[in-house]
XYZ file of C-alpha atoms in Angstrom:
582
model
C -0.152 0.241 -0.237
C 2.339 2.561 -1.652
C 1.846 5.873 -3.107
C 3.645 5.594 -6.677
C 5.715 8.706 -8.283
C 2.853 8.426 -11.704
C 0.133 8.352 -9.052
C 1.686 11.462 -7.570
C 2.584 13.386 -10.572
C -1.380 12.598 -11.975
C -2.710 14.613 -8.795
C -0.784 17.153 -7.678
C -0.123 18.525 -11.411
C -4.195 17.659 -12.310
C -5.090 20.085 -8.432
C -2.451 22.412 -9.383
C -0.180 22.470 -6.896
C 3.543 21.151 -9.322
C 4.244 22.115 -13.405
C 5.149 18.639 -15.203
C 8.196 20.398 -15.276
C 8.989 20.915 -11.781
C 8.359 17.202 -11.189
C 10.578 16.087 -13.665
C 12.609 17.401 -12.297
C 12.247 16.590 -8.455
C 11.791 12.864 -9.958
C 15.379 13.306 -11.375
C 16.486 14.337 -7.511
C 15.558 12.229 -5.621
C 16.442 9.331 -7.341
C 19.901 10.490 -7.698
C 19.562 11.085 -4.117
C 17.699 8.420 -3.077
C 14.824 10.836 -1.903
C 10.975 9.852 -1.929
C 9.625 12.081 -4.557
C 7.401 13.915 -1.921
C 9.931 14.568 0.475
C 11.882 16.333 -3.012
C 8.597 17.868 -2.912
C 8.778 19.608 0.057
C 12.458 20.217 0.894
C 12.722 22.636 -3.090
C 9.158 24.277 -1.374
C 6.772 23.212 -3.424
C 4.322 21.867 -1.492
C 3.811 21.475 2.293
C 4.024 18.172 4.100
C 0.476 17.933 4.933
C -0.879 18.753 1.433
C 2.277 15.649 0.482
C 0.090 13.366 2.585
C -2.887 14.946 3.098
C -2.259 14.083 -1.010
C -1.841 10.171 0.266
C -3.754 10.087 2.749
C -6.624 10.103 -0.621
C -4.975 9.282 -2.697
C -4.480 5.760 -0.535
C -8.237 6.246 0.564
C -7.447 6.516 3.865
C -9.037 8.823 5.929
C -6.394 12.178 7.105
C -6.217 13.590 10.465
C -4.222 16.729 12.179
C -4.158 16.206 15.622
C -1.879 19.573 16.338
C -3.595 21.681 18.522
C -6.207 18.159 19.914
C -6.332 16.939 24.036
C -5.947 13.595 23.860
C -8.350 11.672 26.330
C -5.424 9.857 29.073
C -7.872 6.619 28.631
C -7.337 5.973 24.483
C -3.223 7.742 24.349
C -2.620 4.675 27.316
C -4.399 1.945 24.933
C -1.273 2.329 22.430
C 1.936 2.207 25.397
C 4.759 5.153 24.855
C 7.332 3.498 24.058
C 5.358 1.668 20.461
C 3.722 4.981 20.255
C 7.156 6.186 20.400
C 9.240 3.627 18.275
C 6.743 3.419 15.175
C 5.198 6.547 15.032
C 1.883 5.818 15.814
C -1.420 7.453 18.582
C -4.379 6.328 18.910
C -7.233 9.704 19.419
C -10.285 8.569 19.270
C -12.105 5.413 20.689
C -15.733 4.197 19.999
C -17.074 1.022 21.511
C -14.976 -1.507 19.786
C -13.632 1.025 17.330
C -10.354 2.587 17.548
C -8.621 5.442 15.726
C -5.110 5.394 15.699
C -2.660 8.128 13.902
C 0.651 7.232 12.107
C 3.144 8.114 9.687
C 3.198 5.180 7.678
C 0.317 3.264 6.446
C 2.821 0.353 5.773
C 3.466 -0.516 9.199
C 0.898 -3.740 8.937
C 2.634 -5.329 12.011
C 2.316 -2.824 14.250
C -1.455 -2.364 13.480
C -1.790 -5.682 14.204
C -0.004 -5.681 17.513
C -2.408 -2.894 18.986
C -5.008 -5.260 17.471
C -4.396 -7.748 19.477
C -2.882 -6.361 22.682
C -6.401 -3.724 22.700
C -9.367 -6.300 21.585
C -10.288 -3.884 19.963
C -10.817 -3.227 16.026
C -7.887 -0.856 14.185
C -8.878 2.370 11.900
C -5.789 3.990 10.285
C -5.291 7.132 10.081
C -2.143 9.365 8.301
C -1.242 12.386 10.066
C 0.887 14.404 9.559
C 4.762 14.202 12.247
C 4.055 17.399 14.134
C 1.204 16.385 14.427
C 2.837 13.219 15.722
C 4.929 15.353 18.384
C 1.732 16.746 19.528
C 0.277 13.621 20.601
C 3.464 11.487 22.152
C 3.886 15.103 24.983
C 0.839 14.359 26.302
C 1.931 10.365 27.361
C 4.508 13.336 30.307
C 0.804 14.909 31.033
C -0.948 12.049 31.529
C 1.653 9.963 33.679
C 1.358 13.154 35.306
C -2.053 13.037 35.779
C -1.483 9.406 37.592
C 0.305 11.088 40.219
C -2.522 13.750 41.080
C -4.270 10.941 40.664
C -2.445 9.132 43.098
C -0.710 11.851 45.552
C -4.512 12.887 45.702
C -6.097 9.843 47.132
C -2.643 9.111 49.529
C -3.000 12.870 50.847
C -2.650 11.424 54.471
C 0.287 9.471 53.690
C 2.557 11.729 51.096
C 2.929 15.055 53.398
C 5.180 17.696 53.914
C 8.143 17.160 56.963
C 7.364 20.171 59.163
C 10.140 21.600 60.604
C 8.849 21.208 64.634
C 9.287 17.999 63.798
C 12.337 16.495 63.736
C 11.836 14.500 66.046
C 10.220 12.302 64.929
C 11.126 13.471 60.947
C 13.543 10.137 60.269
C 11.012 7.302 60.909
C 8.297 9.429 59.098
C 10.666 9.600 55.634
C 11.610 5.579 56.219
C 7.629 5.769 55.812
C 7.010 8.017 53.826
C 9.404 6.049 51.317
C 7.810 2.478 51.596
C 4.215 3.748 50.954
C 3.763 1.635 47.269
C 2.283 5.151 46.121
C 5.574 7.222 46.634
C 7.251 3.215 44.637
C 5.075 3.845 41.774
C 5.915 7.211 40.950
C 9.900 7.090 41.657
C 9.831 3.504 39.375
C 8.222 4.734 37.139
C 9.833 7.879 36.627
C 12.851 5.846 36.141
C 10.688 3.332 33.175
C 10.486 5.941 31.702
C 13.010 7.766 31.249
C 15.313 4.286 30.353
C 12.814 3.784 27.165
C 13.164 7.937 26.258
C 16.966 6.894 26.412
C 17.473 9.586 28.744
C 21.080 10.189 30.415
C 19.701 11.917 33.612
C 16.660 12.657 35.920
C 16.374 16.047 36.983
C 13.623 16.410 39.671
C 13.574 20.171 40.998
C 11.368 22.032 44.283
C 9.862 24.927 43.392
C 7.552 27.157 45.972
C 5.136 25.536 44.853
C 5.659 22.589 42.120
C 7.913 19.386 42.201
C 9.481 19.564 38.781
C 11.149 17.290 36.278
C 13.292 17.052 33.545
C 15.040 14.453 31.293
C 18.098 14.921 29.522
C 17.856 12.998 26.151
C 20.790 14.320 23.555
C 22.404 16.196 25.046
C 19.473 18.599 25.313
C 17.166 19.033 28.842
C 13.319 18.694 28.026
C 10.929 19.655 30.784
C 8.489 16.230 31.082
C 5.898 17.237 34.117
C 4.711 18.569 37.590
C 4.861 17.402 40.715
C 2.303 19.293 42.971
C 5.171 19.996 46.366
C 3.859 17.448 48.722
C 5.150 14.686 47.022
C 8.594 16.426 47.557
C 9.517 14.985 50.781
C 7.820 10.897 49.103
C 9.932 11.404 46.159
C 13.669 12.613 47.632
C 12.946 9.537 51.165
C 12.964 7.459 48.472
C 16.376 7.971 46.792
C 17.486 8.379 50.228
C 16.256 5.382 50.641
C 17.252 3.591 47.513
C 21.346 5.447 47.111
C 21.658 4.175 51.271
C 21.462 8.051 52.455
C 21.385 9.951 55.291
C 17.570 10.158 55.562
C 17.310 12.791 58.345
C 20.614 14.964 56.558
C 18.672 18.505 54.587
C 21.321 20.693 54.602
C 24.784 19.343 53.682
C 24.488 17.838 49.558
C 25.001 13.749 49.827
C 26.010 11.871 46.604
C 25.579 7.980 46.020
C 24.436 5.193 43.596
C 21.767 2.424 43.552
C 20.373 -0.189 40.524
C 17.595 -1.276 38.152
C 18.015 -4.535 36.231
C 14.632 -5.689 35.184
C 14.314 -8.334 32.544
C 14.646 -5.806 29.564
C 17.142 -3.960 31.319
C 19.497 -3.296 34.432
C 20.784 0.558 35.389
C 23.052 2.029 38.247
C 22.231 5.099 39.195
C 24.837 6.697 40.007
C 22.385 10.026 42.482
C 23.480 13.899 43.568
C 21.036 15.314 46.323
C 21.433 19.371 46.495
C 20.113 21.450 49.316
C 18.600 24.621 48.066
C 16.501 27.006 48.671
C 12.815 24.894 48.289
C 14.669 21.633 49.217
C 16.532 19.253 47.725
C 17.145 19.212 44.021
C 18.091 15.191 43.210
C 19.552 14.598 40.034
C 20.264 10.518 39.435
C 22.537 10.361 36.836
C 21.282 6.509 33.824
C 25.089 4.304 33.837
C 23.718 2.046 31.143
C 25.101 -2.171 32.738
C 25.762 -4.207 30.004
C 29.153 -4.017 27.731
C 28.734 -2.005 24.310
C 31.285 -2.671 22.188
C 32.632 0.369 21.081
C 35.042 1.355 18.364
C 36.721 4.460 18.157
C 35.306 4.584 13.854
C 31.808 3.695 15.883
C 31.979 7.327 17.961
C 32.953 9.654 15.416
C 37.237 9.329 15.430
C 38.526 9.538 11.985
C 40.988 9.795 9.156
C 44.836 11.069 10.748
C 43.411 11.666 14.350
C 42.086 7.592 14.054
C 45.612 6.924 13.030
C 47.033 9.267 15.998
C 44.700 6.914 18.477
C 45.376 3.931 17.092
C 49.227 4.300 16.867
C 49.874 5.943 20.848
C 47.877 2.930 21.849
C 50.509 0.731 21.243
C 53.270 2.119 22.407
C 53.405 0.141 26.039
C 53.728 3.570 28.331
C 53.462 6.571 28.297
C 49.786 8.519 29.061
C 46.920 9.117 26.988
C 44.336 11.529 28.304
C 41.204 12.749 27.070
C 40.072 15.668 27.913
C 36.762 17.460 27.408
C 33.975 19.167 30.110
C 31.331 16.626 32.244
C 29.070 14.625 29.913
C 30.797 14.949 27.259
C 31.901 11.211 25.861
C 35.567 11.249 28.255
C 34.632 8.151 29.546
C 33.316 6.092 26.480
C 35.695 7.052 24.704
C 37.717 5.516 26.976
C 36.718 2.305 26.771
C 36.801 1.947 23.653
C 40.093 2.273 23.775
C 40.431 -0.542 25.964
C 38.735 -2.848 23.860
C 41.702 -2.930 20.986
C 43.971 -2.736 23.827
C 41.869 -5.941 26.365
C 43.920 -8.722 24.484
C 44.992 -11.930 26.960
C 48.789 -11.267 26.943
C 48.533 -7.673 29.159
C 47.194 -7.091 32.130
C 44.697 -4.105 31.961
C 43.141 -2.471 35.323
C 40.991 0.798 37.180
C 40.049 2.682 39.338
C 37.145 5.097 38.505
C 33.703 7.211 40.668
C 31.932 4.705 39.140
C 32.460 1.948 36.810
C 30.401 2.977 34.157
C 30.135 0.008 31.671
C 31.743 -3.702 33.218
C 34.260 -5.154 30.485
C 35.201 -8.847 30.313
C 39.400 -9.698 31.697
C 39.670 -6.319 33.009
C 39.558 -5.111 37.080
C 37.979 -2.804 37.301
C 38.224 -1.558 41.632
C 35.018 1.341 42.379
C 36.158 4.867 44.014
C 34.516 4.654 47.217
C 35.129 7.995 49.441
C 33.395 7.821 52.300
C 35.858 4.439 53.003
C 39.566 5.952 51.579
C 39.506 4.369 48.042
C 39.922 7.419 46.095
C 41.463 7.825 42.642
C 45.494 8.470 44.282
C 45.183 5.649 47.257
C 42.620 3.191 44.692
C 46.662 3.769 41.455
C 49.063 3.343 44.804
C 47.040 -0.137 45.227
C 46.782 -0.572 41.433
C 50.619 -0.229 40.655
C 51.561 -2.705 42.579
C 48.846 -5.662 40.728
C 51.257 -5.990 37.909
C 49.085 -4.034 35.847
C 50.722 -2.625 31.890
C 47.877 -0.919 31.411
C 46.347 1.100 34.332
C 42.743 3.408 33.781
C 41.877 6.050 36.031
C 38.510 7.466 35.336
C 39.861 11.319 36.291
C 43.139 12.600 37.525
C 41.241 15.533 39.760
C 44.016 16.532 42.702
C 47.840 17.327 43.237
C 48.488 13.063 44.097
C 46.235 11.889 41.380
C 48.530 14.287 39.079
C 52.092 12.802 40.701
C 50.878 9.018 41.065
C 49.912 9.291 36.454
C 53.026 10.311 35.553
C 54.731 8.419 38.248
C 53.100 5.081 37.239
C 54.177 6.869 33.231
C 57.000 7.055 33.314
C 57.346 2.996 34.959
C 56.895 1.413 32.430
C 52.592 2.283 31.965
C 50.334 2.921 29.726
C 48.188 5.293 31.298
C 44.897 6.017 30.104
C 42.933 8.549 32.224
C 40.692 12.783 31.728
C 41.256 16.230 32.559
C 38.624 19.039 32.606
C 39.474 20.946 30.024
C 38.470 22.638 27.508
C 40.263 22.419 24.592
C 43.603 18.890 23.513
C 46.422 22.398 24.451
C 44.268 23.313 27.762
C 45.179 20.206 29.425
C 49.571 20.410 29.625
C 48.744 24.223 31.425
C 46.128 22.555 33.431
C 48.308 20.010 34.601
C 50.859 21.994 35.844
C 48.594 23.634 38.114
C 48.823 20.532 39.825
C 52.323 20.264 40.424
C 53.145 18.713 37.830
C 57.133 19.319 36.633
C 56.949 20.883 32.455
C 59.947 18.041 32.108
C 58.103 15.360 33.674
C 55.291 16.145 31.233
C 57.490 16.960 28.602
C 58.801 13.120 28.962
C 55.708 10.998 29.335
C 52.431 12.218 28.098
C 51.698 10.799 24.432
C 48.586 11.885 23.416
C 45.748 14.657 24.219
C 41.971 14.072 22.721
C 39.261 16.177 23.383
C 36.133 16.038 22.847
C 32.911 17.049 22.801
C 28.937 15.156 21.773
C 27.278 16.348 19.557
C 23.570 15.494 18.132
C 23.703 13.004 15.187
C 20.762 14.295 11.830
C 18.191 11.632 10.544
C 18.403 10.032 7.800
C 16.205 12.478 6.866
C 17.815 16.103 6.367
C 17.492 19.755 3.919
C 20.724 21.123 2.177
C 21.251 24.203 2.275
C 23.957 26.855 1.670
C 25.689 29.691 3.998
C 24.662 32.983 3.227
C 26.303 36.455 3.319
C 25.645 36.974 6.313
C 25.669 33.337 7.976
C 29.629 33.561 6.427
C 30.146 37.033 8.601
C 28.823 35.810 12.104
C 30.901 32.113 11.989
C 33.538 34.347 11.068
C 33.266 35.173 15.633
C 33.993 31.593 16.414
C 36.099 30.907 13.727
C 38.804 30.867 11.055
C 36.365 30.432 7.667
C 39.570 30.804 5.644
C 41.009 26.757 7.142
C 37.466 25.762 7.344
C 37.120 26.392 3.399
C 40.761 24.532 2.896
C 40.135 21.794 5.446
C 37.305 20.572 2.708
C 39.125 21.314 0.099
C 41.843 18.287 1.505
C 38.502 15.966 2.560
C 37.872 16.679 -0.841
C 34.430 17.696 0.269
C 34.373 20.636 -2.061
C 35.966 21.304 -4.983
C 39.727 23.299 -5.693
C 37.935 26.498 -7.040
C 34.596 26.535 -4.443
C 34.087 28.898 -1.769
C 32.193 28.777 1.211
C 29.206 29.475 -0.131
C 29.207 26.582 -2.329
C 28.395 23.871 -0.049
C 26.708 21.856 1.160
C 25.492 21.736 3.709
C 22.952 19.714 5.674
C 19.557 21.239 8.884
C 17.314 19.078 11.196
C 14.087 17.254 8.455
C 11.365 16.410 10.244
C 9.804 13.969 8.558
C 7.393 10.477 9.485
C 10.117 8.713 10.943
C 12.616 11.595 12.913
C 9.681 14.288 14.215
C 12.459 15.598 15.935
C 15.142 16.480 12.997
C 17.190 14.536 15.137
C 18.823 9.986 17.001
C 21.698 10.042 18.799
C 25.117 11.489 19.514
C 28.520 11.170 18.231
C 31.884 13.156 18.442
C 33.828 15.642 17.183
C 37.082 15.636 18.572
C 41.067 17.163 17.985
C 43.284 15.154 19.176
C 47.103 16.342 20.046
C 50.408 14.120 19.251
C 53.303 15.251 21.515
C 55.472 15.730 19.195
C 59.196 17.119 19.362
C 58.886 21.053 19.485
C 55.799 20.014 21.551
C 57.537 18.710 24.262
C 60.331 22.228 23.575
C 56.883 23.918 24.392
C 56.238 22.344 27.793
C 59.714 22.006 29.444
C 59.458 26.662 28.618
C 56.294 26.805 30.527
C 54.100 27.930 27.015
C 50.572 28.853 27.675
C 47.662 27.102 26.098
C 47.776 29.189 23.513
C 50.684 28.971 21.868
C 50.219 25.004 22.048
C 47.238 25.506 20.425
C 48.767 27.749 17.722
C 52.330 25.266 17.006
C 49.743 22.037 17.029
C 47.259 23.529 14.858
C 50.552 24.496 12.849
C 51.730 21.516 12.174
C 48.457 19.254 10.735
C 45.905 18.995 14.382
C 42.111 19.615 12.773
C 40.546 21.202 15.793
C 36.934 20.026 17.216
C 34.969 22.867 15.318
C 36.442 21.919 11.839
C 36.028 18.329 12.514
C 32.405 18.903 12.869
C 32.084 21.242 9.567
C 33.382 17.873 7.878
C 30.404 16.402 9.692
C 28.347 18.885 9.131
C 29.018 18.829 5.245
C 29.037 14.877 5.146
C 25.469 15.299 6.241
C 26.541 13.859 10.029
C 25.691 16.689 12.260
C 24.733 20.532 11.929
C 26.985 23.781 12.180
C 24.263 24.899 14.947
C 25.065 21.705 17.062
C 29.351 22.445 16.433
C 28.903 25.928 17.436
C 25.780 24.912 20.247
C 28.590 22.446 22.099
C 31.181 24.654 21.036
C 30.750 27.662 21.533
C 30.681 28.405 25.807
């Protein structure tokens, strides 16, 4: 059940929406780029997406519905579970007796229709709709979840209630009781389940004066998910503290903990941070999948000379490899991909991590526990007595760890670790700040990799060319002449091209990908510590001087790597600038 291009052509021309010459031109472009002719017509601005879908619905004999402003009955919405609705772009919007009307983007997805029919035991009436309609309805799942929580809280008003300040004596026992009540357990469990299903990396639970805001971080962007009544705050906080083995009656000091969530479908380690704020206690939970993943440097986004440099330095038996960047930019994942390459029967790999994010076979992984004195420094001190060939230290945080890491690299070990700096060159002054001797840094440091994560464009995306005003704006953040030369070196641009001639890509709302982005990939800069760089380190050169020399020797910066990926249709320029501009 598919609209053929000739059918579409006849209807479009008869309706006077498109001229024959325009359609033929779009058809040739579609064949060349392996796109649907309808999508090309939309991207060329010859027809709107809604007009196209309406026409397809008419040809196929399927009714069209626009749900962009519709509020769906929560009972009807919940007939199709949210994970299925999101993954298959299909939503229930109306029910009459035994008939269920469903709006969808793909009329050929008969398998999903059959599954819903069996699950709901109803007659399914398919309707075609727009991606914007699907997005509007998907947003309402959070509201139904919020309404469900509201009902729980209302029903259990005697159970979920704020603890009064004067009840200090009984507070701990009272909070423990609240944390173990079924309604609170249901709220916390459902919050985590929905976060995992939506591929969130973090859950933020933020109390305000009158309510509690819940936000999920998905593909690096925070999204408001729901608001809950203020009365729920103490119960939710108490439940999470009980799970994380934290002090229930401590509200003045920050606390950190962790716990695990295991089902048949997934296993997650949840890292918890509790911070006292003016309106209560804010909680952030980091969701870390425990199942090992087969990472490769290529799949993470490393390519070309940068990839070769890392691979070359991983073959060295001694020295130090550093990965730098802000929190949440994928540094640890990059280290795991490196260990995947190094993990062979002939070597002993030991790690000190906080937390152990992924379990890896044949690697001895140690979890930092500061409460009992097991820090990065003390763990590393013990590790070097375990006859390791390769050591991975989750993060260099203090002067003591810095000294031990450098000493390990000097005494015959290959050391992998991370630092919080904005670029690769910044790692060297940072180590000096932590009292590392410049001559020891130059002797041990092999290579520095800096990275950021950008959202990937979906398969369907929109091509465009930069305007003069956009190029002028880009000059504030990067050397556009150098970027043009790099695009020519990569054969993306022709020798006589200017930046205005090069096609870039931006997100496009489609049937399969309503947001325009899905997943993330890294952009990188790799700084090899050459003889010239070593001389600069010993002389006490600044970050800018080291960066300038590295670029002179051929290092491509993160923004330059980002432009290559933007020109290849992997990400967009807007995404690259979003993560680079600080």
